[in-house]
């Protein structure tokens, strides 16, 4: 039988040639039927390229000629080393998905909502929520353990600054939008007596004046208001008034506070001004017998006139039910266009625009303390303070563009 020509074939279908047996392997075959590797040619000729090499056992006993040196050299040149990396692991240029990274999904609705809520929380807390939370926890601890101080009048400074002022401040800044003029007329140190007009059915004007002095004065002073007996007879209101620094409108308490260097606020009109009808708005009522002037003369403190515009319209009082007032033990029972017809909703004040103006202080230290017993001097100073407040009210009303703006 003639020697057959050995043709190397691609074993894995990717351009890798078959392994040609060496001379030593053929010599070890032991004659005609030695162990040979190769491909059996088909009947029609050589096997087509890309055919899979048959099993070694199927080729046993077939005669294979020794390859020539030239054919062996060509086969060795085309042979891919066994240590080369598998071509299948390399990305193909024809498959773009093998080289291009997968697209990153965009932010979903949940991410957008989380971002918006984070921005809103940051604005509400001004970025200092950790500090506020620490202060709040420390405040609660002092409240529970009783480690806080009150003065002889029951004034709780910490509670007023941390809680009560925080409750009233939105009304002052956002609801009534109070403009304050002449806050520098209140002295930075020492006692002073602030005398203001009173109106509005409920004493919100007194509370807004207290916020103005505390928040806008350079020294953040506290206004200690003198209140009527009724305030300290009402449950809950009595305790809150004491905690906020208010005290009974009597000469003894006012004098002690002024001697201690406090800023004291008084509204001499009392219930006459607070419960006057809407038709008499911004018309000052009588200032009593001038007891506040006598106290200022005894303590030698200045009197600061204060005019408040905007409070008259928060509850326009069009009537007064005296029968209900007597039954409830009140100085008056207001009837407004909304109360009592709308129930609790009618008790919501109208969002009027306010202006609080502190006038030039009227000194009293030019008179001796004994001048407090001079009725003519007391009357003249009382009338001077009243006329100053009334004249300022007229000026502010002329400048006001609208009740609500």
GROMACS .gro file of N, CA and C in nm, residues 124-225:
model
  306
  124UNK      N    1  -3.610   7.335   5.651
  124UNK     CA    2  -3.685   7.350   5.775
  124UNK      C    3  -3.595   7.351   5.897
  125UNK      N    4  -3.493   7.269   5.895
  125UNK     CA    5  -3.406   7.256   6.010
  125UNK      C    6  -3.282   7.342   6.000
  126UNK      N    7  -3.268   7.413   5.884
  126UNK     CA    8  -3.153   7.502   5.863
  126UNK      C    9  -3.020   7.429   5.874
  127UNK      N   10  -3.021   7.301   5.848
  127UNK     CA   11  -2.896   7.226   5.851
  127UNK      C   12  -2.842   7.200   5.991
  128UNK      N   13  -2.908   7.248   6.097
  128UNK     CA   14  -2.856   7.229   6.232
  128UNK      C   15  -2.945   7.143   6.318
  129UNK      N   16  -3.002   7.039   6.257
  129UNK     CA   17  -3.096   6.958   6.333
  129UNK      C   18  -3.028   6.882   6.445
  130UNK      N   19  -2.900   6.847   6.429
  130UNK     CA   20  -2.832   6.777   6.537
  130UNK      C   21  -2.820   6.866   6.660
  131UNK      N   22  -2.784   6.992   6.636
  131UNK     CA   23  -2.771   7.085   6.748
  131UNK      C   24  -2.905   7.110   6.815
  132UNK      N   25  -3.011   7.126   6.732
  132UNK     CA   26  -3.143   7.151   6.790
  132UNK      C   27  -3.193   7.030   6.869
  133UNK      N   28  -3.167   6.912   6.815
  133UNK     CA   29  -3.210   6.792   6.887
  133UNK      C   30  -3.136   6.780   7.021
  134UNK      N   31  -3.007   6.813   7.023
  134UNK     CA   32  -2.931   6.806   7.148
  134UNK      C   33  -2.984   6.907   7.249
  135UNK      N   34  -3.014   7.030   7.202
  135UNK     CA   35  -3.068   7.131   7.293
  135UNK      C   36  -3.205   7.090   7.346
  136UNK      N   37  -3.287   7.031   7.257
  136UNK     CA   38  -3.419   6.989   7.301
  136UNK      C   39  -3.414   6.879   7.406
  137UNK      N   40  -3.323   6.783   7.387
  137UNK     CA   41  -3.309   6.677   7.486
  137UNK      C   42  -3.256   6.730   7.619
  138UNK      N   43  -3.163   6.825   7.612
  138UNK     CA   44  -3.111   6.884   7.735
  138UNK      C   45  -3.221   6.963   7.807
  139UNK      N   46  -3.305   7.033   7.730
  139UNK     CA   47  -3.416   7.108   7.789
  139UNK      C   48  -3.513   7.014   7.860
  140UNK      N   49  -3.549   6.902   7.795
  140UNK     CA   50  -3.640   6.806   7.857
  140UNK      C   51  -3.580   6.746   7.983
  141UNK      N   52  -3.450   6.720   7.980
  141UNK     CA   53  -3.387   6.663   8.098
  141UNK      C   54  -3.395   6.760   8.216
  142UNK      N   55  -3.370   6.890   8.191
  142UNK     CA   56  -3.379   6.988   8.299
  142UNK      C   57  -3.522   7.003   8.349
  143UNK      N   58  -3.619   6.991   8.258
  143UNK     CA   59  -3.759   7.000   8.300
  143UNK      C   60  -3.796   6.883   8.391
  144UNK      N   61  -3.749   6.764   8.354
  144UNK     CA   62  -3.786   6.645   8.431
  144UNK      C   63  -3.714   6.639   8.565
  145UNK      N   64  -3.593   6.689   8.570
  145UNK     CA   65  -3.516   6.682   8.694
  145UNK      C   66  -3.534   6.806   8.781
  146UNK      N   67  -3.603   6.909   8.729
  146UNK     CA   68  -3.624   7.030   8.807
  146UNK      C   69  -3.503   7.120   8.816
  147UNK      N   70  -3.408   7.105   8.725
  147UNK     CA   71  -3.286   7.186   8.728
  147UNK      C   72  -3.303   7.314   8.647
  148UNK      N   73  -3.403   7.394   8.682
  148UNK     CA   74  -3.424   7.524   8.619
  148UNK      C   75  -3.465   7.623   8.727
  149UNK      N   76  -3.453   7.751   8.695
  149UNK     CA   77  -3.474   7.855   8.795
  149UNK      C   78  -3.591   7.945   8.756
  150UNK      N   79  -3.661   7.992   8.855
  150UNK     CA   80  -3.766   8.095   8.840
  150UNK      C   81  -3.740   8.202   8.944
  151UNK      N   82  -3.780   8.325   8.910
  151UNK     CA   83  -3.757   8.433   9.007
  151UNK      C   84  -3.873   8.442   9.105
  152UNK      N   85  -3.873   8.545   9.184
  152UNK     CA   86  -3.974   8.558   9.290
  152UNK      C   87  -4.114   8.580   9.235
  153UNK      N   88  -4.125   8.622   9.108
  153UNK     CA   89  -4.256   8.642   9.045
  153UNK      C   90  -4.302   8.519   8.967
  154UNK      N   91  -4.221   8.416   8.965
  154UNK     CA   92  -4.256   8.295   8.890
  154UNK      C   93  -4.207   8.296   8.747
  155UNK      N   94  -4.124   8.393   8.709
  155UNK     CA   95  -4.075   8.404   8.572
  155UNK      C   96  -3.974   8.294   8.542
  156UNK      N   97  -4.004   8.216   8.437
  156UNK     CA   98  -3.916   8.108   8.392
  156UNK      C   99  -3.851   8.153   8.262
  157UNK      N  100  -3.729   8.202   8.271
  157UNK     CA  101  -3.663   8.258   8.154
  157UNK      C  102  -3.639   8.153   8.045
  158UNK      N  103  -3.594   8.036   8.084
  158UNK     CA  104  -3.564   7.932   7.985
  158UNK      C  105  -3.690   7.887   7.912
  159UNK      N  106  -3.799   7.864   7.984
  159UNK     CA  107  -3.923   7.822   7.921
  159UNK      C  108  -3.976   7.930   7.826
  160UNK      N  109  -3.962   8.055   7.867
  160UNK     CA  110  -4.009   8.165   7.781
  160UNK      C  111  -3.932   8.171   7.651
  161UNK      N  112  -3.799   8.159   7.659
  161UNK     CA  113  -3.718   8.170   7.539
  161UNK      C  114  -3.729   8.046   7.450
  162UNK      N  115  -3.733   7.928   7.511
  162UNK     CA  116  -3.731   7.805   7.433
  162UNK      C  117  -3.867   7.767   7.376
  163UNK      N  118  -3.974   7.797   7.449
  163UNK     CA  119  -4.106   7.747   7.410
  163UNK      C  120  -4.203   7.862   7.376
  164UNK      N  121  -4.228   7.948   7.474
  164UNK     CA  122  -4.333   8.049   7.456
  164UNK      C  123  -4.301   8.145   7.341
  165UNK      N  124  -4.177   8.191   7.335
  165UNK     CA  125  -4.139   8.280   7.225
  165UNK      C  126  -4.145   8.208   7.091
  166UNK      N  127  -4.111   8.080   7.090
  166UNK     CA  128  -4.117   8.004   6.965
  166UNK      C  129  -4.260   7.988   6.915
  167UNK      N  130  -4.356   7.983   7.008
  167UNK     CA  131  -4.496   7.972   6.969
  167UNK      C  132  -4.548   8.105   6.915
  168UNK      N  133  -4.508   8.217   6.976
  168UNK     CA  134  -4.559   8.347   6.934
  168UNK      C  135  -4.486   8.404   6.813
  169UNK      N  136  -4.363   8.359   6.788
  169UNK     CA  137  -4.282   8.417   6.680
  169UNK      C  138  -4.345   8.400   6.541
  170UNK      N  139  -4.406   8.286   6.505
  170UNK     CA  140  -4.471   8.279   6.374
  170UNK      C  141  -4.584   8.380   6.357
  171UNK      N  142  -4.659   8.408   6.462
  171UNK     CA  143  -4.762   8.512   6.454
  171UNK      C  144  -4.698   8.648   6.428
  172UNK      N  145  -4.590   8.675   6.496
  172UNK     CA  146  -4.522   8.804   6.483
  172UNK      C  147  -4.462   8.821   6.343
  173UNK      N  148  -4.391   8.721   6.294
  173UNK     CA  149  -4.317   8.735   6.168
  173UNK      C  150  -4.401   8.709   6.044
  174UNK      N  151  -4.486   8.608   6.048
  174UNK     CA  152  -4.551   8.560   5.927
  174UNK      C  153  -4.699   8.596   5.919
  175UNK      N  154  -4.767   8.600   6.034
  175UNK     CA  155  -4.912   8.623   6.029
  175UNK      C  156  -4.945   8.772   6.033
  176UNK      N  157  -4.894   8.842   6.135
  176UNK     CA  158  -4.920   8.986   6.146
  176UNK      C  159  -4.812   9.070   6.077
  177UNK      N  160  -4.697   9.008   6.046
  177UNK     CA  161  -4.589   9.076   5.972
  177UNK      C  162  -4.555   9.211   6.035
  178UNK      N  163  -4.519   9.208   6.161
  178UNK     CA  164  -4.504   9.329   6.240
  178UNK      C  165  -4.379   9.406   6.198
  179UNK      N  166  -4.397   9.535   6.173
  179UNK     CA  167  -4.286   9.628   6.153
  179UNK      C  168  -4.260   9.701   6.284
  180UNK      N  169  -4.134   9.707   6.324
  180UNK     CA  170  -4.097   9.769   6.451
  180UNK      C  171  -4.009   9.890   6.422
  181UNK      N  172  -4.044  10.002   6.484
  181UNK     CA  173  -3.971  10.128   6.465
  181UNK      C  174  -3.929  10.179   6.601
  182UNK      N  175  -3.804  10.229   6.610
  182UNK     CA  176  -3.758  10.295   6.732
  182UNK      C  177  -3.725  10.203   6.847
  183UNK      N  178  -3.688  10.077   6.817
  183UNK     CA  179  -3.655   9.984   6.926
  183UNK      C  180  -3.535  10.032   7.005
  184UNK      N  181  -3.450  10.115   6.942
  184UNK     CA  182  -3.330  10.164   7.010
  184UNK      C  183  -3.364  10.265   7.121
  185UNK      N  184  -3.489  10.311   7.127
  185UNK     CA  185  -3.529  10.404   7.233
  185UNK      C  186  -3.544  10.335   7.368
  186UNK      N  187  -3.548  10.204   7.369
  186UNK     CA  188  -3.547  10.130   7.496
  186UNK      C  189  -3.402  10.118   7.540
  187UNK      N  190  -3.369  10.163   7.660
  187UNK     CA  191  -3.228  10.161   7.703
  187UNK      C  192  -3.171  10.020   7.706
  188UNK      N  193  -3.039  10.012   7.682
  188UNK     CA  194  -2.972   9.882   7.679
  188UNK      C  195  -2.959   9.822   7.818
  189UNK      N  196  -2.949   9.904   7.919
  189UNK     CA  197  -2.937   9.856   8.058
  189UNK      C  198  -3.028   9.939   8.147
  190UNK      N  199  -3.053   9.886   8.264
  190UNK     CA  200  -3.134   9.959   8.361
  190UNK      C  201  -3.282   9.947   8.334
  191UNK      N  202  -3.359   9.999   8.426
  191UNK     CA  203  -3.504   9.990   8.417
  191UNK      C  204  -3.563  10.091   8.321
  192UNK      N  205  -3.679  10.058   8.267
  192UNK     CA  206  -3.754  10.146   8.178
  192UNK      C  207  -3.900  10.103   8.183
  193UNK      N  208  -3.989  10.201   8.164
  193UNK     CA  209  -4.132  10.175   8.166
  193UNK      C  210  -4.189  10.201   8.028
  194UNK      N  211  -4.235  10.095   7.959
  194UNK     CA  212  -4.295  10.106   7.826
  194UNK      C  213  -4.446  10.119   7.843
  195UNK      N  214  -4.503  10.229   7.791
  195UNK     CA  215  -4.646  10.256   7.803
  195UNK      C  216  -4.706  10.251   7.663
  196UNK      N  217  -4.807  10.164   7.640
  196UNK     CA  218  -4.863  10.141   7.508
  196UNK      C  219  -5.015  10.150   7.510
  197UNK      N  220  -5.072  10.174   7.391
  197UNK     CA  221  -5.218  10.165   7.376
  197UNK      C  222  -5.260  10.019   7.373
  198UNK      N  223  -5.390   9.995   7.402
  198UNK     CA  224  -5.440   9.859   7.416
  198UNK      C  225  -5.566   9.845   7.333
  199UNK      N  226  -5.576   9.734   7.255
  199UNK     CA  227  -5.693   9.714   7.169
  199UNK      C  228  -5.693   9.572   7.118
  200UNK      N  229  -5.805   9.537   7.047
  200UNK     CA  230  -5.807   9.409   6.977
  200UNK      C  231  -5.890   9.301   7.039
  201UNK      N  232  -5.970   9.330   7.140
  201UNK     CA  233  -6.059   9.233   7.204
  201UNK      C  234  -5.984   9.130   7.288
  202UNK      N  235  -5.880   9.070   7.233
  202UNK     CA  236  -5.790   8.981   7.308
  202UNK      C  237  -5.652   9.047   7.314
  203UNK      N  238  -5.578   9.027   7.422
  203UNK     CA  239  -5.452   9.101   7.442
  203UNK      C  240  -5.334   9.050   7.360
  204UNK      N  241  -5.355   9.027   7.229
  204UNK     CA  242  -5.244   8.984   7.145
  204UNK      C  243  -5.143   9.096   7.124
  205UNK      N  244  -5.186   9.222   7.136
  205UNK     CA  245  -5.092   9.332   7.117
  205UNK      C  246  -4.985   9.333   7.224
  206UNK      N  247  -5.021   9.295   7.346
  206UNK     CA  248  -4.921   9.288   7.453
  206UNK      C  249  -4.818   9.179   7.424
  207UNK      N  250  -4.863   9.064   7.375
  207UNK     CA  251  -4.770   8.954   7.345
  207UNK      C  252  -4.678   8.988   7.229
  208UNK      N  253  -4.732   9.054   7.125
  208UNK     CA  254  -4.649   9.091   7.010
  208UNK      C  255  -4.545   9.196   7.050
  209UNK      N  256  -4.581   9.285   7.141
  209UNK     CA  257  -4.483   9.384   7.190
  209UNK      C  258  -4.373   9.314   7.268
  210UNK      N  259  -4.406   9.212   7.343
  210UNK     CA  260  -4.305   9.136   7.416
  210UNK      C  261  -4.208   9.067   7.319
  211UNK      N  262  -4.259   9.010   7.210
  211UNK     CA  263  -4.172   8.947   7.111
  211UNK      C  264  -4.083   9.051   7.044
  212UNK      N  265  -4.137   9.168   7.014
  212UNK     CA  266  -4.059   9.272   6.948
  212UNK      C  267  -3.940   9.314   7.033
  213UNK      N  268  -3.961   9.335   7.162
  213UNK     CA  269  -3.852   9.378   7.250
  213UNK      C  270  -3.748   9.268   7.263
  214UNK      N  271  -3.792   9.144   7.276
  214UNK     CA  272  -3.697   9.034   7.295
  214UNK      C  273  -3.616   9.004   7.169
  215UNK      N  274  -3.682   9.000   7.053
  215UNK     CA  275  -3.614   8.955   6.931
  215UNK      C  276  -3.537   9.066   6.861
  216UNK      N  277  -3.582   9.190   6.871
  216UNK     CA  278  -3.523   9.297   6.791
  216UNK      C  279  -3.436   9.394   6.869
  217UNK      N  280  -3.445   9.395   6.998
  217UNK     CA  281  -3.357   9.483   7.074
  217UNK      C  282  -3.215   9.429   7.070
  218UNK      N  283  -3.114   9.517   7.055
  218UNK     CA  284  -2.975   9.468   7.047
  218UNK      C  285  -2.934   9.384   7.166
  219UNK      N  286  -2.990   9.413   7.284
  219UNK     CA  287  -2.956   9.338   7.404
  219UNK      C  288  -3.057   9.227   7.434
  220UNK      N  289  -3.154   9.207   7.343
  220UNK     CA  290  -3.256   9.101   7.360
  220UNK      C  291  -3.316   9.106   7.500
  221UNK      N  292  -3.368   9.222   7.534
  221UNK     CA  293  -3.425   9.241   7.667
  221UNK      C  294  -3.564   9.178   7.676
  222UNK      N  295  -3.606   9.151   7.798
  222UNK     CA  296  -3.736   9.090   7.824
  222UNK      C  297  -3.832   9.195   7.877
  223UNK      N  298  -3.951   9.197   7.818
  223UNK     CA  299  -4.055   9.291   7.861
  223UNK      C  300  -4.143   9.223   7.964
  224UNK      N  301  -4.142   9.275   8.083
  224UNK     CA  302  -4.224   9.220   8.193
  224UNK      C  303  -4.355   9.298   8.199
  225UNK      N  304  -4.463   9.234   8.152
  225UNK     CA  305  -4.591   9.302   8.139
  225UNK      C  306  -4.669   9.300   8.270
   0.00000   0.00000   0.00000
